[in-house]
Every structure is written in structure tokens, then in C-alpha cells.
Coordinates of C-alpha atoms and ligand atoms in Angstrom, one line a residue:
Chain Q
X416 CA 3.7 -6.2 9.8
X417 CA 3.9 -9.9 10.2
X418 CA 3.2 -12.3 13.2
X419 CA 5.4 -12.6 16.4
X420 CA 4.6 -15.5 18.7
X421 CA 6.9 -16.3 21.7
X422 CA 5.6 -18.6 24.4
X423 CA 6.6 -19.2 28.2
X424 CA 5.8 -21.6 30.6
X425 CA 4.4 -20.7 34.2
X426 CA 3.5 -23.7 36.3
X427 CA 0.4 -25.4 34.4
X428 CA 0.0 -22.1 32.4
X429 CA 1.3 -21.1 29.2
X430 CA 1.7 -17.0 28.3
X431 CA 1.2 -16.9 24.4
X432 CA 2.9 -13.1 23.6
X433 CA 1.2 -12.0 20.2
X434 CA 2.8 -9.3 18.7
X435 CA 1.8 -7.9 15.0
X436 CA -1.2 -8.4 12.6
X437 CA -3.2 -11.5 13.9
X438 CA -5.3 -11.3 10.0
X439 CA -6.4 -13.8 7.6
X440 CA -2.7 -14.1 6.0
X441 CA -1.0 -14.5 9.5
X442 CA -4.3 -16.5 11.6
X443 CA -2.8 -19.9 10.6
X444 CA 0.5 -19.5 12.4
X445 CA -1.3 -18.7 15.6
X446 CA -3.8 -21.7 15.3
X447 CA -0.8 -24.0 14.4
X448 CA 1.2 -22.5 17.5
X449 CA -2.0 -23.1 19.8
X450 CA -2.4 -27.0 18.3
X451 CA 0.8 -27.4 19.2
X452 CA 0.8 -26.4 22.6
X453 CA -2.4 -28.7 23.5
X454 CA -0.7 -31.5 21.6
X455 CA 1.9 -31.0 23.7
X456 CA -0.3 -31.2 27.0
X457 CA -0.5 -27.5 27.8
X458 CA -4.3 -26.9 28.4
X459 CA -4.2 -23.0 30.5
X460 CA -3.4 -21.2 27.7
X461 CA -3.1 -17.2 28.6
X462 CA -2.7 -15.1 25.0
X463 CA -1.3 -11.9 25.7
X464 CA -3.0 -9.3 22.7
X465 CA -1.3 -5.9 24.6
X466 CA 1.6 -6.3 21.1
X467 CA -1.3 -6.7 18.4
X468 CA -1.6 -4.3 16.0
X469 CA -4.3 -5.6 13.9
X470 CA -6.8 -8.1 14.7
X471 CA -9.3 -9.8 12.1
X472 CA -12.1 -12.1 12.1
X473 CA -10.0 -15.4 10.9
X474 CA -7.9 -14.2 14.3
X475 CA -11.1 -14.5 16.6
X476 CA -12.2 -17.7 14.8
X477 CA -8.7 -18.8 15.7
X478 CA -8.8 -17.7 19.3
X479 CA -12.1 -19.3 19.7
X480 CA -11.1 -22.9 18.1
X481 CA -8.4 -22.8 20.8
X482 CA -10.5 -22.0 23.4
X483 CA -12.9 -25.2 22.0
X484 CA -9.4 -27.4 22.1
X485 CA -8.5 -26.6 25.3
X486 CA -12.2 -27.0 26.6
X487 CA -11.9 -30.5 24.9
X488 CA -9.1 -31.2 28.2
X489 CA -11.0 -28.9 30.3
X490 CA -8.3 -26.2 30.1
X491 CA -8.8 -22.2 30.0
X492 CA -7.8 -20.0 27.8
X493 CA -7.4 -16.4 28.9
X494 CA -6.7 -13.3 27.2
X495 CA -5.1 -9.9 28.1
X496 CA -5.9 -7.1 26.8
X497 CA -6.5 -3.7 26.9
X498 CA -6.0 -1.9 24.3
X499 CA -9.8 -0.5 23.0
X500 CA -9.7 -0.5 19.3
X501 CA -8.8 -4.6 19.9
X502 CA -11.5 -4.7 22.6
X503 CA -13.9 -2.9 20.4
X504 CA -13.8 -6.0 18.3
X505 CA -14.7 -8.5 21.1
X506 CA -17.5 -6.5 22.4
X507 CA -18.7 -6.2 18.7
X508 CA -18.4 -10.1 18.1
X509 CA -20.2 -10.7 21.6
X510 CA -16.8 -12.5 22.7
X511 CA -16.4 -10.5 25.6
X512 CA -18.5 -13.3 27.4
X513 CA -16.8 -16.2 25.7
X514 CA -13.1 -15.0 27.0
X515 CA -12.1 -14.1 30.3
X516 CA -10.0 -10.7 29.8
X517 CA -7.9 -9.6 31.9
X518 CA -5.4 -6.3 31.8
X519 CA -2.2 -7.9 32.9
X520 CA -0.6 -10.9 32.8
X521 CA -0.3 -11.8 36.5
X522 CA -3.7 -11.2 36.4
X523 CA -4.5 -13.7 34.2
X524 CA -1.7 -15.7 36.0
X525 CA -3.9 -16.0 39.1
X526 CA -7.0 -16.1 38.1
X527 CA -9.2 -19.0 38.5
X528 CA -12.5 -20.2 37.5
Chain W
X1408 CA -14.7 10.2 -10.7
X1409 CA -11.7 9.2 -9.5
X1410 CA -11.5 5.6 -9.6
X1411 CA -10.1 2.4 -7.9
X1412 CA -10.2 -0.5 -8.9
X1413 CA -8.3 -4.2 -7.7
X1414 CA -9.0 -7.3 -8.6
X1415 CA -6.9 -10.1 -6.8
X1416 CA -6.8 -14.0 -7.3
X1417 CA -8.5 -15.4 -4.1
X1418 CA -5.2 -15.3 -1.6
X1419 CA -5.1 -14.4 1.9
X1420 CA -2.1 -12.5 1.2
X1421 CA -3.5 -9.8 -1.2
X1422 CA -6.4 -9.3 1.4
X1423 CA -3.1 -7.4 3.1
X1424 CA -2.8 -5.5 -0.6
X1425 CA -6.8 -4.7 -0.7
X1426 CA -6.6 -3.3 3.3
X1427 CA -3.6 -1.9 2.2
X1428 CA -5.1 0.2 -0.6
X1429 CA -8.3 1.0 1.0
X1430 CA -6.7 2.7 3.9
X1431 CA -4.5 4.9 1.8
X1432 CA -7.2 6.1 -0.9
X1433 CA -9.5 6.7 1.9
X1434 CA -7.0 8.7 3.6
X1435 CA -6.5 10.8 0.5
X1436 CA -9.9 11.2 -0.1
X1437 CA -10.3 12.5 3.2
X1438 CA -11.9 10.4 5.3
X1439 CA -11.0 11.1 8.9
X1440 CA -8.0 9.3 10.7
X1441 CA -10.4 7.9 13.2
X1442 CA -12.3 6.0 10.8
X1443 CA -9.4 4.5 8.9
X1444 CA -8.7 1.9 11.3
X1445 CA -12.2 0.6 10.5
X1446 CA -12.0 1.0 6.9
X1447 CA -9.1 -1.5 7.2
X1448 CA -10.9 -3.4 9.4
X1449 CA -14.4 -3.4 7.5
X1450 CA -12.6 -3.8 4.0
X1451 CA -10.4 -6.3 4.8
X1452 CA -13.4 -8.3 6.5
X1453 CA -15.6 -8.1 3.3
X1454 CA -12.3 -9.3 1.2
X1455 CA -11.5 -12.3 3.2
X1456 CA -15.5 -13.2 3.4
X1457 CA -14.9 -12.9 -0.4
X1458 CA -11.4 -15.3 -0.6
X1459 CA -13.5 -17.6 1.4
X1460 CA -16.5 -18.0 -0.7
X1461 CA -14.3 -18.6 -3.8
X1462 CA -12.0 -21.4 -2.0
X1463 CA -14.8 -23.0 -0.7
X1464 CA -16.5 -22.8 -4.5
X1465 CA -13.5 -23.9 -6.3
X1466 CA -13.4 -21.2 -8.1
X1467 CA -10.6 -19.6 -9.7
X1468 CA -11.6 -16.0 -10.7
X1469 CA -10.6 -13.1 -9.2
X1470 CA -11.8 -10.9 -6.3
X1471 CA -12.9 -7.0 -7.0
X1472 CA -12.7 -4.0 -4.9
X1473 CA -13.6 -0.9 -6.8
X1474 CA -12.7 2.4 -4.4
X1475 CA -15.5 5.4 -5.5
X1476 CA -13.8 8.7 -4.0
X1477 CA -17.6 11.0 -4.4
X1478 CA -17.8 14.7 -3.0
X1479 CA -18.1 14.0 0.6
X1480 CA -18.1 10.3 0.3
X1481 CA -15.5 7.2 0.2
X1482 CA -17.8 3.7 -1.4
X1483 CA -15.7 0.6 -1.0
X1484 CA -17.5 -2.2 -2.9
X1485 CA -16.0 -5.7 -2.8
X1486 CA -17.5 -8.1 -5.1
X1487 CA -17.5 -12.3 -5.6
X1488 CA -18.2 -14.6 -8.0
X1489 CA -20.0 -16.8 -6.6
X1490 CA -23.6 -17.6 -8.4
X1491 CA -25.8 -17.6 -5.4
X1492 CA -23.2 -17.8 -2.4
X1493 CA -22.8 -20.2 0.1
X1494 CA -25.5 -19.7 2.9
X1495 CA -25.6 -17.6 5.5
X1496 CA -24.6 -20.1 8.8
X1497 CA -27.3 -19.8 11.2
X1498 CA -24.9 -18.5 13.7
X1499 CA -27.1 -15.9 16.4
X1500 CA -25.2 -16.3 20.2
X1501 CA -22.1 -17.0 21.2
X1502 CA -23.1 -20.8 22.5
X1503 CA -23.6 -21.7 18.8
X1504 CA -20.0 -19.9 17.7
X1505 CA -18.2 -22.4 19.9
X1506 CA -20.5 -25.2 17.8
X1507 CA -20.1 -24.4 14.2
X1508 CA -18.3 -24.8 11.8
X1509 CA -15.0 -22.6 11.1
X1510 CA -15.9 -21.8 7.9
X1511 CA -19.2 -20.9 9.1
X1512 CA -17.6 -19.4 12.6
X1513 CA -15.3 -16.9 10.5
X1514 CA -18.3 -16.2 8.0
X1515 CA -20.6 -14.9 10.7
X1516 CA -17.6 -13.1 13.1
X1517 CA -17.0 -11.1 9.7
X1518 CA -20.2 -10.1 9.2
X1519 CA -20.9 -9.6 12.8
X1520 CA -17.7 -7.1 12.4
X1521 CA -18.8 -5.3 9.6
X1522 CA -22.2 -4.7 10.2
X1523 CA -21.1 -3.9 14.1
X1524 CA -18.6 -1.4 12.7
X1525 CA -19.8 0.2 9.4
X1526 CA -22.8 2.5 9.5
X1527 CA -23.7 2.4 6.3
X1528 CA -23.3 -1.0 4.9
X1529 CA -25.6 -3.1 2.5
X1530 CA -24.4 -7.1 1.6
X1531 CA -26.4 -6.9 -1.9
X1532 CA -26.7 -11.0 -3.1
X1533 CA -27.0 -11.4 -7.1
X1534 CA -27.2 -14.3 -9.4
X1535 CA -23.6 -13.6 -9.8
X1536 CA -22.1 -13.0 -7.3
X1537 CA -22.9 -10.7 -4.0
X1538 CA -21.3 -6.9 -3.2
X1539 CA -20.8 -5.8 -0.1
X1540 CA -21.1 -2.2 0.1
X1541 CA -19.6 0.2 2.7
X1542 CA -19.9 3.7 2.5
X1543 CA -18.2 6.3 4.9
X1544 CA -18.0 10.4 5.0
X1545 CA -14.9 11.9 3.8
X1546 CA -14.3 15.7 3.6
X1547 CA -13.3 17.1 0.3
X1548 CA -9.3 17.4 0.7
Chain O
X913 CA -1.5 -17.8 -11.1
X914 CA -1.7 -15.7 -7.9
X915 CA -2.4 -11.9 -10.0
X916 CA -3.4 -8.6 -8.9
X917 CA -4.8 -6.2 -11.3
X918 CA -5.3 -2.6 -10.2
X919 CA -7.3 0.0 -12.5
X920 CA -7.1 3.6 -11.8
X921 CA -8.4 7.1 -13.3
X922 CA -5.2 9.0 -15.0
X923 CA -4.6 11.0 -11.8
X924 CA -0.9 11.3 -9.9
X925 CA -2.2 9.8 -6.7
X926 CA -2.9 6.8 -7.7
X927 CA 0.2 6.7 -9.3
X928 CA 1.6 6.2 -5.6
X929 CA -1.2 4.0 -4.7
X930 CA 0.1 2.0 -7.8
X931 CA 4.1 2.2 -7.0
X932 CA 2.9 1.2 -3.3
X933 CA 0.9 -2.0 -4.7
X934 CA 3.5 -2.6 -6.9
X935 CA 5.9 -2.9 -4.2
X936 CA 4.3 -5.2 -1.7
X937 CA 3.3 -7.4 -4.1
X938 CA 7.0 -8.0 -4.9
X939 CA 8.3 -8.2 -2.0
X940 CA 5.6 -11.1 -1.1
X941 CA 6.6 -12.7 -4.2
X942 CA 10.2 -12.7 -3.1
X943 CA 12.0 -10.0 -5.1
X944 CA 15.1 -9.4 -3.3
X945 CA 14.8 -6.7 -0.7
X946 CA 17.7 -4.7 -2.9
X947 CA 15.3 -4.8 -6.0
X948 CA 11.9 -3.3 -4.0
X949 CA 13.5 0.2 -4.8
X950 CA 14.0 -0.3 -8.5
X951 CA 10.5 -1.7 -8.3
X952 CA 9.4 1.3 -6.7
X953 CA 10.2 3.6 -9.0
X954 CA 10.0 1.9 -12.8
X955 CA 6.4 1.5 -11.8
X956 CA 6.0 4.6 -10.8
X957 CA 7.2 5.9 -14.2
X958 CA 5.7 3.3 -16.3
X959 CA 2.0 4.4 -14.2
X960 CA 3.1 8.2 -14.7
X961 CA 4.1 7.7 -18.7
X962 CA 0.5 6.5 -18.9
X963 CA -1.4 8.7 -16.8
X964 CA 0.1 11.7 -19.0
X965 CA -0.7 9.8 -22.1
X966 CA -4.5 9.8 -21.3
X967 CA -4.4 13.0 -19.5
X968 CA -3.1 14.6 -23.0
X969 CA -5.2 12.7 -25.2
X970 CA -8.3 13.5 -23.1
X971 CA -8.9 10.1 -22.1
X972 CA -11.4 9.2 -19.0
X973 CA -10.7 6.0 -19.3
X974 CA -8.9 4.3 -16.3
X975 CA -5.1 2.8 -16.6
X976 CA -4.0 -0.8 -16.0
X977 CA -1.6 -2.4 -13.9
X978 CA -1.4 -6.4 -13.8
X979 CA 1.2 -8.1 -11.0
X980 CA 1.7 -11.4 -12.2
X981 CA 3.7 -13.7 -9.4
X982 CA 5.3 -16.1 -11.7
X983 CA 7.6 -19.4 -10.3
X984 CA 11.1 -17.3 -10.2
X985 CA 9.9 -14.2 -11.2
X986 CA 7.7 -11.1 -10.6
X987 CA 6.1 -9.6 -13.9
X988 CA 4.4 -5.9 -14.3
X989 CA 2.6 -4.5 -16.6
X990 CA 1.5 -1.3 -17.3
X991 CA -1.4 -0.4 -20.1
X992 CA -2.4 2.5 -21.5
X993 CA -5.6 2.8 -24.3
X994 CA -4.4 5.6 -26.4
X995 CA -4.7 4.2 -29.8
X996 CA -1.6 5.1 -31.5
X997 CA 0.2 6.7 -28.6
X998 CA 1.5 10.1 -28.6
X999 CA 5.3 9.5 -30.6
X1000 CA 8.1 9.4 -28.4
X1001 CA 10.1 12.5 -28.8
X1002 CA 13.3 12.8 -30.4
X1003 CA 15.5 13.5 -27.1
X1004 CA 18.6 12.3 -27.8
X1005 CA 21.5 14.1 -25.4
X1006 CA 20.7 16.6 -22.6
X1007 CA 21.0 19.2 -24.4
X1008 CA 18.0 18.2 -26.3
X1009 CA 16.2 17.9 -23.0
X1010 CA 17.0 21.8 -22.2
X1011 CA 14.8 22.7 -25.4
X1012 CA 12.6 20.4 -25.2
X1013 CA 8.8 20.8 -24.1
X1014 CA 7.7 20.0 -20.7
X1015 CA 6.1 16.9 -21.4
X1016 CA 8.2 15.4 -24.3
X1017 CA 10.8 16.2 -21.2
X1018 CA 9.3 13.8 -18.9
X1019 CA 8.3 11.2 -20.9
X1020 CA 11.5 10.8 -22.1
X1021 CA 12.9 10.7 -18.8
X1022 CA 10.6 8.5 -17.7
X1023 CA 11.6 5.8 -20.9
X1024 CA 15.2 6.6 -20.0
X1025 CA 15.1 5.8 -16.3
X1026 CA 12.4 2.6 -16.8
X1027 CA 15.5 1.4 -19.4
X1028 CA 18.2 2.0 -17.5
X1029 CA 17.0 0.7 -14.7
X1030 CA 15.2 -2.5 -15.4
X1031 CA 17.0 -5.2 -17.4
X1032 CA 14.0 -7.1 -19.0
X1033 CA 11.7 -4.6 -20.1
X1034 CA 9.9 -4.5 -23.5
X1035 CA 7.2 -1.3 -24.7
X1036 CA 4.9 -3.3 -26.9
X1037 CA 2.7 -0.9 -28.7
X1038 CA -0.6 -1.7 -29.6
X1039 CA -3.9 -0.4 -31.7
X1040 CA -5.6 -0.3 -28.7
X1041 CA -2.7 1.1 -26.5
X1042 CA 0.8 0.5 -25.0
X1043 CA 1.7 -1.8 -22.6
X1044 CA 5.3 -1.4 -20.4
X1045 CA 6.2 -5.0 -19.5
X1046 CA 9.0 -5.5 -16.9
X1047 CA 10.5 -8.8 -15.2
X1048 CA 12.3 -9.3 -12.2
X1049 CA 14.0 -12.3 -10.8
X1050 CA 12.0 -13.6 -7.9
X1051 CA 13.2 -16.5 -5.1
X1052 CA 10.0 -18.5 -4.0
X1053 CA 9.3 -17.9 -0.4
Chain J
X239 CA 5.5 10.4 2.2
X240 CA 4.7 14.2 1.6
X241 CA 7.5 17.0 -0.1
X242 CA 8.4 19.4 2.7
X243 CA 10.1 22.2 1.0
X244 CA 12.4 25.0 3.2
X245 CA 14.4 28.2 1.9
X246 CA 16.8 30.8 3.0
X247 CA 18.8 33.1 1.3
X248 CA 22.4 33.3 1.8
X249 CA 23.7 36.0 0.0
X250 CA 22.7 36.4 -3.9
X251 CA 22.4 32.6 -3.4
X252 CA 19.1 30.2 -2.4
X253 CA 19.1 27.4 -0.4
X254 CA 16.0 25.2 -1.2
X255 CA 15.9 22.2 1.5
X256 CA 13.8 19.2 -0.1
X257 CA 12.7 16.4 2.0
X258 CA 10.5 13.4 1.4
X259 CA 9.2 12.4 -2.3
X260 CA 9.3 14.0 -5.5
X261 CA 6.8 12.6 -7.3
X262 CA 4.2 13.1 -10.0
X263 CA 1.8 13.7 -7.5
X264 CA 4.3 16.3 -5.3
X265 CA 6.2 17.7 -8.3
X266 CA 3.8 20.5 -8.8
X267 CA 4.6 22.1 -5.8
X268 CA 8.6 22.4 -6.2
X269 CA 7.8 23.7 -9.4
X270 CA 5.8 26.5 -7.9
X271 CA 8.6 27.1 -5.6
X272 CA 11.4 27.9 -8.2
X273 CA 9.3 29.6 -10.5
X274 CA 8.4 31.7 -7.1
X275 CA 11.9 32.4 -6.6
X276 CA 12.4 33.2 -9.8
X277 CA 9.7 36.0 -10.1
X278 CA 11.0 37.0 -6.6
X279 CA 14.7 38.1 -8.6
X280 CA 16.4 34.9 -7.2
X281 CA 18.5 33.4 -9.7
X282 CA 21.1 31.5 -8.0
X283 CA 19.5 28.5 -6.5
X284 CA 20.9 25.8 -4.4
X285 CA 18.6 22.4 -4.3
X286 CA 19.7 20.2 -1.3
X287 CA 18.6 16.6 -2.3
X288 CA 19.5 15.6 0.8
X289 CA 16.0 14.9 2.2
X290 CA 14.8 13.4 -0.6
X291 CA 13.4 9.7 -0.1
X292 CA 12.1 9.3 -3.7
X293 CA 13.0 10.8 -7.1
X294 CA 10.9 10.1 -10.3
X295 CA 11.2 11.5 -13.4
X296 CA 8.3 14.2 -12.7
X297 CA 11.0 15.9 -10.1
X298 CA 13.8 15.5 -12.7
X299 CA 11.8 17.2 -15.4
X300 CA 10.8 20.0 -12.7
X301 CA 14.2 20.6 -11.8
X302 CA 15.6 20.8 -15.5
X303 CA 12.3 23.4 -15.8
X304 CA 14.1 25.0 -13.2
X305 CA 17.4 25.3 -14.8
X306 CA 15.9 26.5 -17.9
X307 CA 14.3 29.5 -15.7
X308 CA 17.3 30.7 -13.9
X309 CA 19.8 30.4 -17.0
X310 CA 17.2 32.8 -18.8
X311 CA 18.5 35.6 -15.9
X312 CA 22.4 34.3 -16.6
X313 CA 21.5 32.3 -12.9
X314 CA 22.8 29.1 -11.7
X315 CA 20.8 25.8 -10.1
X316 CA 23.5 23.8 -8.2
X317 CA 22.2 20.0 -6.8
X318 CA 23.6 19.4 -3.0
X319 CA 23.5 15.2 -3.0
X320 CA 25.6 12.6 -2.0
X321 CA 22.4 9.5 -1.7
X322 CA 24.0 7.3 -3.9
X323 CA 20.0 5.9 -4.8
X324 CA 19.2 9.5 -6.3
X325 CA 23.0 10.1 -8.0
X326 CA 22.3 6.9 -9.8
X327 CA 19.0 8.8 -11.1
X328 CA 20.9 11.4 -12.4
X329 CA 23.6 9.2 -14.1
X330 CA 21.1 7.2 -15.5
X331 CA 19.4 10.0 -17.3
X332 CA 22.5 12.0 -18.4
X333 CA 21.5 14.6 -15.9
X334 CA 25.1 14.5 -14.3
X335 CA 26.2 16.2 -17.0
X336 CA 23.6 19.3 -16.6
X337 CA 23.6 20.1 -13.3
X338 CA 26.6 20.8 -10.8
X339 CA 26.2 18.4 -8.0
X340 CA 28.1 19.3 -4.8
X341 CA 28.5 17.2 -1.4
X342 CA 27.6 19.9 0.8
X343 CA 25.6 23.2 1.2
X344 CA 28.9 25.2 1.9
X345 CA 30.7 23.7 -1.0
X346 CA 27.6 24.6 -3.0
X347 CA 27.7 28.5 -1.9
X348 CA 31.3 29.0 -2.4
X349 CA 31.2 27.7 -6.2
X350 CA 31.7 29.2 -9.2
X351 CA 31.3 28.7 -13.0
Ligands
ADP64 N1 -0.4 -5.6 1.8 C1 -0.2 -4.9 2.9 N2 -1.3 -4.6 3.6 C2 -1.1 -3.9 4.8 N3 0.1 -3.5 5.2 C3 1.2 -3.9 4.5 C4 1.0 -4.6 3.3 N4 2.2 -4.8 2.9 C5 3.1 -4.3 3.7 N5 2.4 -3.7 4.7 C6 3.1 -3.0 5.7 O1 4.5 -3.2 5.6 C7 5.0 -3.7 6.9 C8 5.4 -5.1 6.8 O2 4.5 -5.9 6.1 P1 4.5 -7.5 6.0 O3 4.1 -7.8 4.6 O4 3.8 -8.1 7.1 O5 6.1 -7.6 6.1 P2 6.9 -8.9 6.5 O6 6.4 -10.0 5.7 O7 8.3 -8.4 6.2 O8 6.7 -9.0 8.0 C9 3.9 -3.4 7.9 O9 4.1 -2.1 8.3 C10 2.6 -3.4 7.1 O10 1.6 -2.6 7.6
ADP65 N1 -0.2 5.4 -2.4 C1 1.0 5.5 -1.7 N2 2.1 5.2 -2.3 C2 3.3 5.1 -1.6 N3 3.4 5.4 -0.3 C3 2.3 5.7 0.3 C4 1.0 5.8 -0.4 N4 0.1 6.2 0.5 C5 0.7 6.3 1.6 N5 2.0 6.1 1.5 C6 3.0 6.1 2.6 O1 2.3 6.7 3.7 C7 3.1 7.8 4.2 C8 2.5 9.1 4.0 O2 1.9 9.2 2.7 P1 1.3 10.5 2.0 O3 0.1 10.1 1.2 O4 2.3 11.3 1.3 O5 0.8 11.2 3.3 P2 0.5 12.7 3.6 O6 -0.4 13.1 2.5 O7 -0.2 12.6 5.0 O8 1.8 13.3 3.7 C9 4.4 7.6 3.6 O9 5.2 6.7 4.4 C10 4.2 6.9 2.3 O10 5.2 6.1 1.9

């Protein structure tokens, strides 16, 4: 299954909804859609995984140069998640202490730190 | 012994075609449902580590995966071409992920995954080229 | 030339594992959503014709199946390595087909449905074995 | 997709349900199941298509194998199938002209000739 990326604005925070195979064929959309929002001044960046279905290494390296970006404008970028098999994969990776997760949006809406 | 074998130019779109055939040999040589998730996962990890060597080499040969279905055993080997292989990036904590290089950065985060996720893995380097192995338990169907 | 070349032992399921490569392939190479069908199943017969060619010549050796994703079109091709080839049988009219042993049966259903199905096909045989070429029309994506 | 294969007797007459893929690799076992019915003293069978997904030569060989069985008794093997995908397959191998293909079960049951 391909990519689906729809993006919503709350306040200074941007919800990215990922749905599909984040993998190395379908990685460069999401990096292009997270360049974009930066360029266009959005620096709390929440990406909401609860829709992936697959999620590869070329995904976190994309996740990861976001989080740098955003860093770069001292934004945040939060993710949502809880779905194990995709959580399995941060914990693996050690990103789990590079990302905030959070299980829900609002969550992640009203977080801070 | 039945036999796999794929060989694909060095596209991120036939790494779909390679997880793609993994998962459903694996399947029917009966390796469980709970592990097929990480087949995909592992295989598809050691093909795009494999794409990536040969884009940043310039080469254009192909990519192999041969699939060995063995009584009580699935083998996935995916092979480069690559002469010696770029270097492993010295990438051990988190802090130096958000430092490196993306090459490097997806490089290490594969490995990381396979190694983290396969039990029985080996990442065999040869003047031509390096395998990565993975091996998994499959009941005879 | 992005290419995918798959090699399997002459066994029936990797003739699906073939039909299914076959037909993701083409559809990433842009062959029309009402041609993945067709795709689907001349492959499938071109894999089966050669799987029963080795199986009754008592061949171990594996079969070949090359994707090439051409500008404007999609090219397969099937190989077999049976020297000579078993002849085609003479099957001519259904009735033929009633009398007709098991295996002449299928592989002369299987030439008839690969012809009237795909437009551009060509069975080039060979001293070291027969290859099925077939074409389809492919948009660029 | 797998074969699923389902029979009932109606009368002198068998209904064999097929669904899914008829394939070189699921052909074997719908040949077992007509030469099953065959041995059992059932020679009027009734194959309804209208499950099937996929068709390859394999399953029209198997079903021609079929024909061959029950017409050794003086039987009958009548084709229920109206996917216009697997009547092309027919057509295109001349297999219209072999076996009676009917629209529905009923229609099937009540024939003659
Ligand atoms: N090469 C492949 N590897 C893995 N899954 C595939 C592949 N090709 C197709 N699929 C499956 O087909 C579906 C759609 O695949 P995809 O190629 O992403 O389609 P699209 O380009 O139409 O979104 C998904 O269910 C996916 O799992
Ligand atoms: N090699 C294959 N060729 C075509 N389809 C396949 C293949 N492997 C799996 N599939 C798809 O996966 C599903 C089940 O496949 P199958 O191997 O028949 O499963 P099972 O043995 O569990 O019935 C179907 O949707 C089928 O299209």
C-alpha cells in the first residue's frame, strides 16, 4: 500500500496523519512533506503513526532528519503511536529516547517540554 | 531444494517486490505468521542496505536475494556487489544519529533493525561483495 | 534498465510467486489496471509450460523469468533449459483435446490461452531451451 | 488465494461449489475431487465457477479430465458461470464448445442433453 499524508493545523502545531507503508520507496514523500512544512514556518510538528502499516529504516532516518530541521528553529517534533509492532521498532533503534511518544493526539496536542 | 532466487536493478521500488516475495515463500514454507512481519521487515532492511551501497558506488549491477526453503528452516540471503563495501559509520548512541550523515544514519538504523530483530543473522563481507544472512524456523507444511 | 529477474525450482508454487511478481512489477511500470489480469495469467501459463517441461524431462535445474520495464512498455520473459523441448502436440480442435494425454492437454491449453490472450508474444526456441517473450503497452508513471 | 471446494447431491446430480484459484499449484486437489465422485457412482456433475477468482490452464485441463471420466459412465459435467473474465477463458480455448455452461445452479439441474 502506498503513502497517505494529510496535514492540519492546530495553533503553532501541525498534526502530520501517516497512513500506509512509510518504506524506502514511499520515505521521500514524507521527508519532502516535513521540508515543506518547516519551509513554511511550521516548527511543532506532531506525526500521527496510529494509520502505518509498515515502517522501515529509510522511514526513521526520515523522522529523525525532521526532528534535526525542526531542532534547527527550536521546534518539537512529536509522535503518536501505539501500535507495538511500530513501537517495537523504536525501542529496537533506541529512538524511543530521541521522540517524545505519545498515545493520542491531544496528548501530543498539550504536551510541552 | 526448492529455490528462490531475485535479482533486481538497485530501485527502491523492487525492495517492495523482494519484501513482497520473501513474505509469501516464507509463508509457504511454513514459517509462523508471527515471524512474517519480521521477515518483511529484516528482508526488506538488508535489500535497501544493498540498493544503497550500489547507488552510492555507482554501480549498475543487480541486487540478489536467493530464498533456501530447508527442512525446518527458511535462509534469506541478500547479496551486493560492492568490492569491499562502504564502511560501517561509527554510529553507537542516539546523540551521534542526530549527527551523521543520512546515508550513514539509514545504514546503521538498518542494521540496528536487523540485528535487533533476527536471531540468527550473520553480515558476511567478501572481496566481492557482502551477504547478509538471515535464517528463521519454519515447520515443514 | 530497471529489470527484475526471478529463478525458481520447477515447482507450482512458485509459479504463483512468479504470476504475483509478474504482476506488481507491471503495474509499477504502468500497465493499465485492465491489463494486470491478462498479465496475471499468461505468466502464469508461460511459468507453468516451463515448470512441466523440466519436471518431465527430469530437470533440477531452476526456471527463468526476466521483467524488463522498457520506456512504453513492460516485457516478460519466460525460459526454460530443455534442449530441444518436448514437441508441441498436435491438438488441433476440442475434440483432439478429449483424446489427448493429460499433459500434451495442458500444454496446449496453456500455448492457446498465452496466444489468445497476449497480442505481442513470440516462442523462440533455442539449443539451450525456450524462451516465451510477451510485450505489453506500458504509460510511464 | 486457496481453492475451497463444497458438494451436495441433488438428486442423481452433483453440485461442486469452487471458490478461489484454480491453479497449477491448487489443480491437484479438484482433480481428486471428481475422480472421488466418480469412484463414489456420481456421474452427473455440476461445477459452479462462480467462486472462482483465477482460472489457468492446469484447472481447464482438470476439468476436461473430468469430462472425459463421467462420459466413460454415459454422465454429464455441466459449468455454472456467468464471470465474464473466466467465459473469455473458455472461449479462448474452444472450451465453449465442450462443456454446457449455464447461468445458474437451477438451470444447471433441470437440463438435459
Ligand atoms: N512489491 C510489493 N511489495 C509489497 N506489497 C506490495 C507490493 N506490490 C503490491 N503490494 C501490495 O499491493 C497493495 C498496493 O501496493 P502499492 O504498490 O503500494 O500500490 P499503489 O501504488 O496502488 O498504492 C498493498 O496491499 C501492498 O501490500
Ligand atoms: N505467490 C503468490 N501468488 C499470487 N498470490 C499470492 C501468492 N502468495 C500469496 N498470494 C496472495 O495471498 C493470499 C493467500 O495466498 P495463498 O498462498 O493461497 O494462501 P493460503 O495458502 O493461506 O490459502 C491470496 O490473496 C493470494 O492472492
Amino acid at each position: 500500500m502506498d503513502l497517505s499524508l494529510t496535514t492540519r493545523d492546530e495553533g503553532d502545531r501541525t498534526v502530520v496523519a501517516v497512513g500506509g507503508e512509510i518504506d524506502v520507496y514511499t520515505a521521500p514523500k514524507l521527508r519532502e512533506q516535513l521540508v515543506d512544512l518547516v519551509n513554511a514556518g511550521r516548527y511543532h510538528l506532531i506525526v500521527d503513526m496510529e494509520g502505518v502499516e509498515f515502517l522501515d529504516s529509510t522511514g526513521l532516518g526520515v523522522l529523525v532528519g525532521g526532528l534535526k530541521r525542526v531542532r534547527a528553529h527550536e521546534g518539537s517534533l512529536r509522535l503518536v503511536c501505539t501500535q507495538e509492532r511500530i513501537l517495537k521498532i523504536f525501542r529496537i533503534t533506541g529512538l524511543t529516547k530521541v521522540f517524545p511518544i505519545h498515545d493520542t493526539v491531544s496528548e501530543a496536542l498539550t504536551a510541552v517540554g | 531444494m526448492p529455490t528462490v532466487h531475485l535479482r533486481f536493478s538497485a530501485l527502491p521500488a523492487h525492495v517492495r517486490t523482494a519484501r513482497l516475495v520473501a513474505a509469501t515463500v516464507a509463508r509457504r514454507s511454513g514459517v509462523g505468521d508471527d515471524l512474517l512481519d519480521e521477515v518483511r521487515l529484516a528482508v526488506g532492511e538488508a535489500c535497501s542496505r544493498a540498493v544503497g551501497q550500489h547507488t552510492r558506488s555507482g554501480l549498475n549491477e543487480p541486487v540478489t536475494m536467493r530464498l533456501l526453503t530447508e527442512p525446518g528452516r527458511f535462509c534469506v540471503e541478500v547479496a551486493d556487489v560492492v568490492p569491499i563495501g562502504v564502511p560501517l559509520p561509527g554510529i553507537t548512541s542516539a546523540a551521534d544519529l542526530l549527527d551523521a550523515d543520512p546515508d550513514d544514519m539509514d545504514e546503521s538504523l538498518g542494521l540496528a533493525l536487523i540485528s535487533g530483530l533476527v536471531d540468527d543473522v550473520a553480515v558476511i563481507p567478501g572481496i566481492d561483495g557482502t551477504v547478509v544472512r538471515m535464517t528463521w524456523a519454519a515447520t515443514a507444511l
